[in-house]
Coordinates of C-alpha atoms and ligand atoms in Angstrom, one line a residue:
M13 CA -11.3 1.1 -22.8
K14 CA -11.7 -2.2 -21.6
L15 CA -12.2 -3.0 -17.7
I16 CA -9.8 -5.5 -17.1
H17 CA -9.8 -5.5 -13.3
S18 CA -12.0 -3.8 -10.6
G19 CA -10.4 -3.7 -7.3
K20 CA -12.1 -2.6 -3.8
V21 CA -11.0 1.0 -4.6
R22 CA -9.2 1.0 -7.9
D23 CA -9.6 0.0 -11.5
L24 CA -7.5 -1.1 -14.3
Y25 CA -8.2 -0.5 -17.9
A26 CA -6.4 -1.5 -21.2
D27 CA -5.6 1.0 -23.5
G28 CA -3.8 -0.6 -26.4
D29 CA -0.6 -1.6 -25.3
D30 CA -0.8 0.4 -22.3
L31 CA -2.9 0.0 -19.0
I32 CA -4.7 2.9 -17.3
L33 CA -4.7 2.7 -13.6
V34 CA -7.6 4.6 -12.4
A35 CA -8.1 5.4 -8.3
S36 CA -11.3 6.1 -7.1
D37 CA -12.5 8.2 -4.0
R38 CA -13.9 5.0 -2.4
V39 CA -12.9 3.9 1.0
S40 CA -13.1 0.4 2.5
V41 CA -13.1 -0.1 6.5
Y42 CA -12.7 -3.8 7.5
D43 CA -12.7 -4.6 4.1
V44 CA -16.1 -3.3 3.4
I45 CA -16.2 -0.3 0.7
L46 CA -18.3 2.4 2.1
P47 CA -21.3 4.0 0.1
T48 CA -19.7 7.3 0.4
P49 CA -16.6 8.4 -1.2
I50 CA -14.0 10.6 0.0
P51 CA -13.6 13.7 -2.4
D52 CA -9.8 13.9 -3.8
K53 CA -8.7 10.6 -2.0
G54 CA -8.4 9.1 -5.7
A55 CA -6.1 12.0 -6.8
V56 CA -4.2 12.5 -3.5
L57 CA -3.0 8.6 -3.6
T58 CA -2.4 9.2 -7.2
R59 CA -0.2 12.3 -6.6
L60 CA 1.6 10.5 -3.6
S61 CA 2.3 7.4 -5.7
L62 CA 3.8 9.6 -8.6
W63 CA 6.1 11.3 -6.1
W64 CA 7.4 8.2 -4.7
F65 CA 8.2 6.3 -8.0
D66 CA 10.1 9.9 -8.8
Q67 CA 11.8 9.3 -5.4
L68 CA 12.8 5.5 -5.9
A69 CA 14.1 5.6 -9.4
D70 CA 17.5 4.8 -8.3
I71 CA 16.4 1.9 -6.7
V72 CA 13.8 0.5 -9.4
P73 CA 12.5 1.7 -12.6
H74 CA 8.7 2.2 -12.7
H75 CA 5.7 1.8 -14.7
V76 CA 4.5 5.1 -15.5
V77 CA 4.4 6.3 -19.0
S78 CA 2.3 9.4 -18.1
A79 CA 0.2 11.1 -15.6
T80 CA -1.9 13.5 -18.1
D81 CA -2.1 11.3 -21.3
V82 CA -5.4 9.7 -19.5
P83 CA -9.1 9.9 -20.4
P84 CA -10.4 13.2 -19.4
E85 CA -13.0 11.8 -17.0
W86 CA -10.2 10.4 -14.8
A87 CA -7.7 13.2 -15.1
G88 CA -5.7 13.4 -11.8
R89 CA -6.2 10.3 -10.5
A90 CA -5.5 8.1 -13.2
I91 CA -1.9 6.6 -14.7
R92 CA -1.0 5.4 -18.1
C93 CA 1.2 2.4 -17.6
R94 CA 3.3 0.1 -19.2
R95 CA 2.0 -3.5 -19.2
L96 CA 4.2 -5.9 -17.2
D97 CA 4.4 -9.5 -16.5
M98 CA 3.3 -9.3 -13.2
V99 CA 5.3 -11.6 -10.6
K100 CA 3.0 -13.9 -8.5
V101 CA 4.4 -13.2 -5.3
E102 CA 2.9 -10.2 -3.0
C103 CA 6.2 -8.5 -2.3
V104 CA 5.8 -7.5 1.6
A105 CA 8.3 -5.5 4.2
R106 CA 7.6 -5.0 7.5
G107 CA 9.6 -2.6 10.1
Y108 CA 7.2 -2.8 12.8
L109 CA 5.1 -5.8 14.3
T110 CA 1.6 -6.1 13.6
G111 CA -1.3 -7.5 11.5
S112 CA -0.7 -11.2 10.4
G113 CA 3.3 -10.7 11.3
L114 CA 2.0 -10.2 14.9
V115 CA 0.0 -13.0 15.0
E116 CA 2.6 -15.4 13.4
Y117 CA 5.5 -14.0 15.9
R118 CA 3.1 -15.0 18.7
K119 CA 2.5 -18.4 17.4
T120 CA 6.1 -19.2 16.1
G121 CA 8.5 -16.6 17.1
A122 CA 9.3 -16.2 13.6
V123 CA 7.2 -14.0 10.6
C124 CA 7.7 -15.9 7.1
G125 CA 10.5 -18.0 8.1
V126 CA 12.5 -14.8 9.8
R127 CA 13.2 -15.6 13.3
L128 CA 13.1 -12.5 15.6
P129 CA 14.1 -11.6 18.9
A130 CA 12.1 -12.9 21.8
G131 CA 10.0 -10.6 24.0
L132 CA 8.6 -8.3 21.1
V133 CA 5.6 -6.7 21.7
E134 CA 2.5 -5.2 19.5
S135 CA 3.5 -2.6 17.0
D136 CA 7.5 -3.0 18.4
R137 CA 9.9 -1.4 15.9
L138 CA 11.9 -4.7 14.2
P139 CA 15.6 -4.8 14.5
E140 CA 15.7 -4.4 11.0
A141 CA 13.0 -4.7 8.1
I142 CA 12.1 -8.1 7.0
F143 CA 11.0 -9.2 3.9
T144 CA 7.5 -11.2 4.5
P145 CA 6.0 -12.4 1.1
T146 CA 2.6 -13.7 0.5
T147 CA 1.0 -15.9 -2.2
K148 CA -1.2 -13.5 -4.4
A149 CA -4.5 -15.1 -3.4
P150 CA -7.6 -14.8 -6.3
L151 CA -10.1 -12.0 -5.3
G152 CA -12.2 -12.8 -1.8
E153 CA -9.6 -15.2 -0.6
H154 CA -6.7 -14.5 1.8
D155 CA -3.4 -14.4 0.9
T156 CA -0.9 -16.9 2.6
A157 CA 2.6 -16.3 4.4
M158 CA 5.7 -17.5 2.5
T159 CA 9.1 -18.1 3.2
Y160 CA 12.0 -16.7 1.4
E161 CA 12.8 -20.5 0.4
D162 CA 9.3 -20.5 -1.2
V163 CA 10.0 -17.5 -3.4
V164 CA 13.2 -19.2 -4.4
A165 CA 11.5 -22.4 -5.1
Q166 CA 8.9 -20.2 -7.2
E167 CA 10.9 -17.5 -8.9
G168 CA 14.6 -18.9 -8.5
E169 CA 17.4 -17.8 -6.4
A170 CA 18.6 -14.7 -8.2
D171 CA 14.7 -13.3 -8.8
A172 CA 14.1 -14.1 -5.3
S173 CA 17.1 -12.2 -4.1
A174 CA 16.3 -9.2 -6.3
L175 CA 12.6 -9.3 -5.4
R176 CA 13.7 -8.9 -1.5
E177 CA 16.3 -6.6 -2.0
T178 CA 13.9 -4.3 -3.9
T179 CA 11.0 -4.5 -1.5
L180 CA 13.4 -3.9 1.3
G181 CA 15.1 -0.8 -0.8
I182 CA 11.9 0.6 -1.2
Y183 CA 10.5 0.4 2.2
R184 CA 13.5 1.5 4.1
R185 CA 13.9 4.8 1.7
G186 CA 10.1 5.3 2.2
A187 CA 10.1 4.6 6.3
E188 CA 13.0 6.4 6.6
L189 CA 11.7 9.4 4.9
A190 CA 8.2 9.3 6.2
L191 CA 9.7 9.4 9.9
E192 CA 11.3 12.4 9.3
R193 CA 7.9 13.9 8.8
G194 CA 6.1 12.1 11.7
I195 CA 4.8 9.4 10.0
I196 CA 5.5 5.7 10.6
I197 CA 5.1 3.2 7.5
A198 CA 4.7 0.4 9.6
D199 CA 4.6 -2.1 6.4
T200 CA 4.1 -1.6 2.6
K201 CA 3.0 -4.3 -0.1
V202 CA 4.8 -3.6 -3.5
E203 CA 3.8 -4.9 -7.0
L204 CA 6.7 -5.8 -8.9
G205 CA 6.5 -7.0 -12.9
R206 CA 9.2 -8.1 -15.5
D207 CA 9.3 -5.8 -18.7
R208 CA 9.8 -7.3 -22.1
D209 CA 13.3 -7.7 -21.4
G210 CA 12.9 -9.4 -18.0
R211 CA 14.0 -6.4 -15.6
F212 CA 12.2 -5.9 -12.7
V213 CA 9.8 -2.9 -12.5
L214 CA 8.0 -1.4 -9.7
A215 CA 4.1 -1.2 -10.8
D216 CA 0.7 -0.4 -9.2
E217 CA 0.7 2.2 -6.3
V218 CA 3.4 2.8 -4.1
L219 CA 4.0 3.7 -0.4
T220 CA 0.3 5.1 -0.3
P221 CA -1.9 4.5 2.9
D222 CA -4.1 2.1 0.8
S223 CA -0.7 0.1 0.2
S224 CA 1.0 0.1 3.6
R225 CA 0.0 1.3 7.3
F226 CA 0.7 4.7 8.1
W227 CA 0.9 5.8 11.7
D228 CA 1.3 8.7 13.8
A229 CA 4.8 8.8 15.3
A230 CA 4.1 11.3 17.6
T231 CA 1.6 9.0 19.4
W232 CA 3.3 5.7 18.5
E233 CA 3.7 3.4 21.7
P234 CA 4.6 -0.7 21.7
G235 CA 2.6 -2.9 23.6
R236 CA -1.0 -1.9 22.0
S237 CA -2.6 -1.3 18.8
Q238 CA -2.1 1.9 16.8
D239 CA -4.4 4.1 15.1
S240 CA -4.6 4.3 11.5
F241 CA -3.3 7.6 10.1
D242 CA -6.0 7.8 7.7
K243 CA -8.8 5.5 8.5
Q244 CA -9.3 6.2 12.0
I245 CA -11.5 8.8 12.0
V246 CA -13.9 6.7 9.9
R247 CA -13.5 3.7 12.1
D248 CA -14.2 5.1 15.3
W249 CA -17.7 7.0 13.9
A250 CA -18.6 3.6 12.5
A251 CA -17.7 1.6 15.6
G252 CA -20.1 4.0 17.3
T253 CA -22.9 3.6 15.2
G254 CA -23.0 -0.1 16.3
W255 CA -22.1 -1.0 12.6
D256 CA -21.3 -4.9 12.7
K257 CA -18.9 -4.6 9.9
T258 CA -20.8 -6.7 7.3
P259 CA -21.9 -5.4 4.3
P260 CA -23.5 -2.6 3.5
G261 CA -21.1 -0.2 5.2
P262 CA -23.0 2.9 6.4
V263 CA -23.3 6.3 4.8
L264 CA -20.8 8.7 6.4
P265 CA -21.7 12.0 7.6
D266 CA -20.3 15.1 5.9
D267 CA -17.9 15.9 8.9
I268 CA -16.4 12.7 9.1
V269 CA -16.1 12.9 5.2
A270 CA -14.2 16.1 5.3
K271 CA -11.8 15.0 8.4
T272 CA -10.9 11.9 6.5
R273 CA -10.3 14.1 3.3
A274 CA -8.0 16.0 5.2
R275 CA -6.1 13.4 6.7
Y276 CA -5.4 12.1 2.9
I277 CA -4.2 15.4 1.8
E278 CA -2.1 15.8 5.4
V279 CA -0.6 12.7 4.4
Y280 CA 0.6 14.1 1.1
E281 CA 1.8 17.2 2.3
R282 CA 3.8 16.2 5.0
I283 CA 5.4 13.5 2.9
T284 CA 6.1 15.3 0.0
G285 CA 6.6 18.9 1.6
N286 CA 4.1 20.0 -1.4
T287 CA 1.1 21.9 -0.9
W288 CA -2.3 20.2 -2.3
Ligands
Q0Z329 C1 -1.9 -4.1 -11.2 C2 -4.5 -3.9 -9.5 C3 -7.3 -3.5 -9.9 C4 -5.8 -1.8 -9.9 C5 -2.3 -6.1 -12.5 N1 1.6 -2.2 -15.0 C6 1.2 -3.5 -14.7 N2 1.3 -4.5 -15.6 C7 0.4 -5.5 -15.5 N3 -0.4 -5.8 -14.7 C8 -0.8 -4.3 -13.7 C9 -0.1 -3.4 -13.8 CL1 -0.1 -2.0 -12.6 C10 -1.7 -5.2 -12.3 N4 -2.9 -5.0 -10.6 C11 -3.2 -4.7 -9.4 C12 -5.9 -4.2 -9.6 C13 -7.3 -2.4 -10.1 C14 -4.5 -2.6 -9.8 F1 -8.3 -4.1 -10.1 N5 -3.2 -6.3 -11.5

């Protein structure tokens, strides 16, 4: 099978007309891939994405062809999918103020051209979810903010509107359901593509902790940064080693691996209601 893309934690292969999306057990912190895998991470996030694709099917069709017709070495953590013509916009929705959105808000009072109320603080919930697209930067470079008008100029009014409403629809559905299970999805990035008939289809992974910021609703408090639901154990341990956040990352001890694996499984079980 031909490797066509290798991301930090996932790989993409071509198989005839289809693509095979393979989620690895690799974990990245501060943008550095650690040398120690988290067992079952790839399978857990694959299962979670598949569950969400099904939940979201009335909002947008998805790219999944089969979760079982994949090479046996990747069984459980690979998805056979339709090859789409990917939209050259990173479609992001935010319901809370953090990350680059917070930086932009503090500078301008707006995020991606969306004016926000004055006086918001870090991690605040926004009055309503907003569409904050970014450019698709080449690997290694950073994405830059776009306004909705930039998306209109690039994709046309009708498609820009469809991208925004689809992205917001996915976020609202996901964030509402997760919150009922005690997990805040602060923001999420979705990948949309066009099928041969020009219809938008949801691709890649969706509403996973690798594509979204997950926070614990029980400890959420505006006015400060929030712990990452999945990676905080690794971050705190790594900070304690004195690691300077440049490659290579530290080898993880067994107990940190076990606790982090348990967090991914907890996310899966709480959101889906299924037992891992
Ligand atoms: C997704 C990515 C990487 C994993 C291209 N159904 C599709 N059709 C066309 N293209 C894609 C998909 Cl999912 C596609 N990516 C992102 C990169 C590993 C996913 F290295 N790139």
